[in-house]
Amino acid sequence: METPSPLPLPSACHDLANLDPAIADHAPGGATALAPAVLEVRNLALRFGSHLVQEQVSFQVAARSIFAVIGMSGCGKSTLLRSLIGLLCPSAGQVLFAGVDYWAGTPAQRNQLRKGCGMLFQSAALWSSMTIAENINLPLRQLTALNPQQRQARIAEVLHWVGMDSCADVAPADLSGGMKKRAALARALAAAPPLLLLDEPSAGLDPINARRLDALILDIRDRTGAAVILVSHELPSLLAIANDGIFFDAESKRPIAHGSPRDMLAQSDNPTVHAFMRREILAASADHPAQVAATP
Amino acid sequence: MLFPWPDFLRVTLQCSAQALLIVITVNGLVGAILAFVGAVQLNKFGAGIYVADLVGIAVVREMAAVMTAIVMAGRTGASFAAELATMQSNEEVDALKVMGMQIGSWLVLPRLLALTLVQPLLYVFGCAAGLAGGLAVATGMMNLSRTAYLDRSALVLIPSHFVLGSIKSVCFGLLIGLTGCWQGLQAARTAAGVGEATTRAVVTSIVWVIVLDAVFALCANALGV
């Protein structure tokens, strides 16, 4: 079904199955070194009460880039994401959207800035009392000036894009985990935000669906020009699609590596990063503080 | 401002038509119990007809509003808390915030409005059921005639009793709705958190309904209502 595109999102049909399977070769093309920063984080510190989660977090996310937030469980990746979208106030530092300090603004200004973000939550977070179409319609009503016909066209368009044309009137409870993630992705990108934040999009998915989701994320980046911040543990996904990133250390509670996951894999001499990227067991001891052992 | 009309209609139906049977049952039994207790004592003094006074005033001024509120706290207040706590743990509330939606107007307002609008209507049904329960015991056990009982009830039930009961029921509706929504939104993001929020919503609502009813009683007494 061809539908007119009322927003600057592509309307062309997209068959995920026909994507180039060599996703990894496709990944680095998106970001440009000279692209302006969609998001900049300066010296951010995150705390829960007196408990320090991370500090001295600084990075930039360029337009059209896929930026990976990497680290072991409990190191504060999702907490960082929550502070980027305004759900958790950092204890220090700045979050700048296109140069505007988010946390220095009034609630109305913050609300306005937040509208430039589309978020895919770890649990998909589809509103359970609504159908999938209603889930996508709500941000369109809230964030755009589209009329009802244009909204319907956009809903059909984004559902087609994520390969869920027939699921418009289905309740979230009736979908599989992978379908929920794709529906939530459709909701996140419906209003064409310049920044997409994806919290563990492929967690819990089988390898085939995880790879399809990777392809979809790349496709979204290429078609919309949106920057993507990706929190993930899935090394194949990270290596395939991310072209920039940051590595959080749970012990020092600071970032210990910057750059693309491929560079981290190839060049990082930090034992934690080295072990993580190679799926090795990090065996620290007093005599050998950074001894690594390959997993059998 | 967007208003979730489908959600509002769903909640209104849930706390009106679907709650009616249990409200009528509980209030009918309370009216019958009041009549039974009153009949035993009043008959000793040959004043059985005054059971209509006892049941009428107690039901309309106090019991219909309070018992309806307790039923709604256990039923609808718990439902609000559980639903919102589940939404909280599923990150659905966060998804709304990220879009710039006001949680107060999107999640709390429709529930508060629904319960506050419906509570006085349920109170009216509760009054009717309570009076009917009293009538059934009075005519069945005390051999009072239906006409005498109804005449006596009409004599003692003045509009101010109904006004007071209606005002209470509106306040109880607000209190239960606010408590349920507050506890739900404050819940921990775990399965246990949902259970705890639900329990806290019910217990807090019932305690405050009784406290508020006592305050109403003192104020009404001071004002001579």
Short mmCIF file of N, CA and C in Angstrom, two decimals, chain B residues 1-3 10 37 42 190 205 215 218:
data_model
loop_
_atom_site.label_atom_id
_atom_site.label_comp_id
_atom_site.label_asym_id
_atom_site.label_seq_id
_atom_site.Cartn_x
_atom_site.Cartn_y
_atom_site.Cartn_z
N MET B 1 -5.27 20.80 25.31
CA MET B 1 -4.85 19.68 26.15
C MET B 1 -5.61 18.42 25.73
N LEU B 2 -4.84 17.35 25.50
CA LEU B 2 -5.48 16.09 25.15
C LEU B 2 -6.16 15.50 26.38
N PHE B 3 -7.35 14.93 26.18
CA PHE B 3 -8.03 14.24 27.27
C PHE B 3 -8.36 12.82 26.80
N ARG B 10 -14.15 4.17 29.93
CA ARG B 10 -13.88 2.83 30.47
C ARG B 10 -13.88 2.84 32.00
N VAL B 37 -31.05 -4.66 64.69
CA VAL B 37 -30.51 -4.25 65.98
C VAL B 37 -31.46 -3.27 66.66
N LEU B 42 -35.75 -1.32 70.48
CA LEU B 42 -36.90 -0.42 70.51
C LEU B 42 -38.19 -1.14 70.88
N THR B 190 8.36 -2.99 40.70
CA THR B 190 8.46 -4.44 40.82
C THR B 190 7.06 -5.02 41.00
N SER B 205 -7.19 4.67 52.06
CA SER B 205 -8.50 5.22 51.69
C SER B 205 -9.53 4.96 52.79
N VAL B 215 -14.97 13.95 60.91
CA VAL B 215 -14.86 15.42 60.79
C VAL B 215 -16.19 16.00 60.33
N LEU B 218 -18.64 16.05 63.21
CA LEU B 218 -18.39 17.15 64.14
C LEU B 218 -18.85 18.49 63.56
#
